C-alpha positions as a Python dict, from the first residue, in 0.01 Angstrom:
ca = {
    (1, 'Q'): (0, 0, 0),
    (2, 'V'): (-368, -65, -53),
    (3, 'R'): (-559, -285, 189),
    (4, 'G'): (-933, -305, 225),
    (5, 'G'): (-972, -8, -7),
    (6, 'A'): (-749, 219, 205),
    (7, 'A'): (-442, 363, 29),
    (8, 'G'): (-159, 472, 254),
    (9, 'F'): (128, 344, 464),
    (10, 'F'): (160, 58, 712),
    (11, 'R'): (95, 148, 1076),
    (12, 'K'): (416, 106, 1276),
    (13, 'A'): (497, -260, 1350),
    (14, 'S'): (185, -389, 1171),
    (15, 'H'): (33, -472, 833),
    (16, 'Q'): (-259, -237, 890),
    (17, 'V'): (-277, 36, 626),
    (18, 'V'): (-340, 386, 750),
    (19, 'A'): (-513, 590, 481),
    (20, 'I'): (-346, 922, 407),
    (21, 'S'): (-486, 1250, 289),
    (22, 'R'): (-145, 1414, 253),
    (23, 'C'): (219, 1305, 225),
    (24, 'F'): (492, 1559, 293),
    (25, 'L'): (760, 1349, 120),
    (26, 'L'): (587, 1321, -217),
    (27, 'P'): (610, 1594, -480),
    (28, 'E'): (272, 1769, -506),
    (29, 'T'): (203, 1629, -852),
    (30, 'V'): (259, 1271, -733),
    (31, 'E'): (50, 1323, -422),
    (32, 'A'): (-234, 1469, -630),
    (33, 'F'): (-209, 1180, -879),
    (34, 'F'): (-265, 918, -609),
    (35, 'L'): (-519, 1114, -408),
    (36, 'D'): (-725, 1168, -726),
    (37, 'R'): (-746, 789, -762),
    (38, 'R'): (-867, 705, -411),
    (39, 'A'): (-1218, 619, -535),
    (40, 'E'): (-1072, 387, -799),
    (41, 'L'): (-861, 214, -532),
    (42, 'A'): (-1149, 179, -284),
    (43, 'G'): (-1249, -158, -429),
    (44, 'T'): (-898, -300, -400),
    (45, 'A'): (-854, -560, -128),
    (46, 'N'): (-474, -598, -126),
    (47, 'A'): (-222, -434, -359),
    (48, 'Q'): (91, -227, -380),
    (49, 'L'): (106, 111, -548),
    (50, 'Q'): (426, 147, -749),
    (51, 'G'): (521, 481, -893),
    (52, 'V'): (814, 680, -1017),
    (53, 'S'): (815, 1049, -1093),
    (54, 'D'): (1042, 1336, -1178),
    (55, 'G'): (802, 1573, -1002),
    (56, 'L'): (613, 1645, -1324),
    (57, 'E'): (554, 1316, -1506),
    (58, 'I'): (456, 997, -1331),
    (59, 'A'): (453, 631, -1427),
    (60, 'A'): (239, 427, -1189),
    (61, 'R'): (108, 73, -1148),
    (62, 'L'): (-114, -112, -907),
    (63, 'E'): (27, -459, -833),
    (64, 'A'): (-201, -713, -667),
    (65, 'P'): (-101, -1070, -576),
    (66, 'G'): (-193, -1318, -848),
    (67, 'T'): (-264, -1053, -1112),
    (68, 'A'): (-74, -901, -1402),
    (69, 'G'): (-101, -556, -1248),
    (70, 'K'): (-277, -249, -1377),
    (71, 'W'): (-127, 69, -1519),
    (72, 'L'): (-264, 383, -1355),
    (73, 'S'): (-77, 619, -1588),
    (74, 'P'): (-22, 645, -1962),
    (75, 'E'): (355, 670, -1906),
    (76, 'R'): (548, 346, -1850),
    (77, 'T'): (880, 509, -1760),
    (78, 'V'): (1005, 850, -1650),
    (79, 'R'): (1331, 1013, -1754),
    (80, 'F'): (1554, 1170, -1487),
    (81, 'E'): (1866, 1375, -1535),
    (82, 'I'): (2101, 1375, -1240),
    (83, 'G'): (2421, 1562, -1307),
    (84, 'P'): (2557, 1454, -1646),
    (85, 'F'): (2362, 1126, -1644),
    (86, 'A'): (2018, 1042, -1782),
    (87, 'Y'): (1805, 761, -1644),
    (88, 'R'): (1486, 604, -1774),
    (89, 'V'): (1309, 435, -1483),
    (90, 'A'): (990, 229, -1449),
    (91, 'P'): (782, 200, -1130),
    (92, 'D'): (922, -142, -1047),
    (93, 'N'): (1289, -47, -1100),
    (94, 'F'): (1510, 3, -798),
    (95, 'I'): (1616, 364, -744),
    (96, 'Q'): (1613, 594, -439),
    (97, 'A'): (1247, 679, -378),
    (98, 'N'): (1295, 1041, -268),
    (99, 'L'): (1383, 1275, -553),
    (100, 'F'): (1550, 1526, -324),
    (101, 'Q'): (1808, 1264, -222),
    (102, 'L'): (1926, 1169, -572),
    (103, 'Q'): (2159, 1462, -638),
    (104, 'P'): (2318, 1460, -288),
    (105, 'L'): (2378, 1084, -304),
    (106, 'Q'): (2545, 1112, -641),
    (107, 'G'): (2740, 1414, -518),
    (108, 'L'): (2880, 1211, -228),
    (109, 'L'): (2996, 942, -469),
    (110, 'Q'): (3155, 1198, -702),
    (111, 'Q'): (3325, 1362, -403),
    (112, 'Y'): (3466, 1028, -292),
    (113, 'L'): (3584, 933, -641),
    (114, 'G'): (3734, 1276, -704),
    (115, 'A'): (4047, 1248, -918),
    (116, 'R'): (4123, 892, -806),
    (117, 'K'): (4224, 652, -1080),
    (118, 'I'): (4025, 338, -1004),
    (119, 'A'): (4075, 39, -1233),
    (120, 'R'): (3772, -165, -1130),
    (121, 'A'): (3461, -113, -919),
    (122, 'V'): (3172, -339, -823),
    (123, 'D'): (2814, -216, -784),
    (124, 'L'): (2619, -478, -588),
    (125, 'F'): (2240, -479, -625),
    (126, 'C'): (2278, -205, -885),
    (127, 'G'): (1910, -171, -976),
    (128, 'C'): (1868, 49, -1283),
    (129, 'G'): (2224, 179, -1252),
    (130, 'F'): (2197, 491, -1035),
    (131, 'F'): (2549, 444, -898),
    (132, 'T'): (2675, 233, -1188),
    (133, 'L'): (2676, 523, -1435),
    (134, 'P'): (2893, 761, -1230),
    (135, 'L'): (3121, 472, -1135),
    (136, 'A'): (3165, 390, -1504),
    (137, 'A'): (3257, 751, -1576),
    (138, 'S'): (3536, 739, -1316),
    (139, 'C'): (3657, 380, -1328),
    (140, 'G'): (3821, 170, -1596),
    (141, 'E'): (3567, -109, -1557),
    (142, 'V'): (3253, -166, -1348),
    (143, 'L'): (3099, -498, -1259),
    (144, 'A'): (2729, -432, -1197),
    (145, 'L'): (2542, -715, -1023),
    (146, 'E'): (2163, -740, -1019),
    (147, 'N'): (1929, -1040, -1008),
    (148, 'D'): (1599, -876, -1106),
    (149, 'P'): (1543, -905, -1483),
    (150, 'G'): (1350, -577, -1500),
    (151, 'N'): (1634, -389, -1333),
    (152, 'V'): (1890, -557, -1559),
    (153, 'A'): (1691, -441, -1864),
    (154, 'A'): (1669, -88, -1722),
    (155, 'L'): (2043, -88, -1646),
    (156, 'R'): (2124, -192, -2003),
    (157, 'A'): (1891, 74, -2142),
    (158, 'N'): (2048, 342, -1918),
    (159, 'L'): (2398, 236, -2021),
    (160, 'E'): (2295, 268, -2386),
    (161, 'L'): (2118, 599, -2322),
    (162, 'N'): (2442, 738, -2175),
    (163, 'R'): (2670, 563, -2428),
    (164, 'I'): (2861, 379, -2155),
    (165, 'D'): (3045, 65, -2261),
    (166, 'N'): (3276, -27, -1972),
    (167, 'V'): (3019, -207, -1755),
}
């Protein structure tokens, strides 16, 4: 969040932004990217920083109410590979925010699916398809539901990228 020129996180139970000088959850490259832009953000009254990264590349936008937004990076999407699946994700697409959790989450799903023969699965609020792709690999058919047009476009692109046609 950016409020009154301070970039950081909301103070507990408030809308006050606490500026940060370090974030232990962000990969170093992402942290450096945002910290290097603090001066640029200082003039921003109220906005949301949106970013996605694979730990090396980053695609980032600054979204302010009533504006078209501003790209902070030359990249518009970042490609991830999690297990056998590839994902192309933009900053405003829905995917787990913490890189270190992607592989374990997908591993839990794969462990659950195991050798089961599942005819049909439903992925509610599927975002860009993080769970949809492994479900499609293990199930006869997947119904993926999403109401955000940007996420639907990303889902379709990720299905095409992975040559999946049973969703």
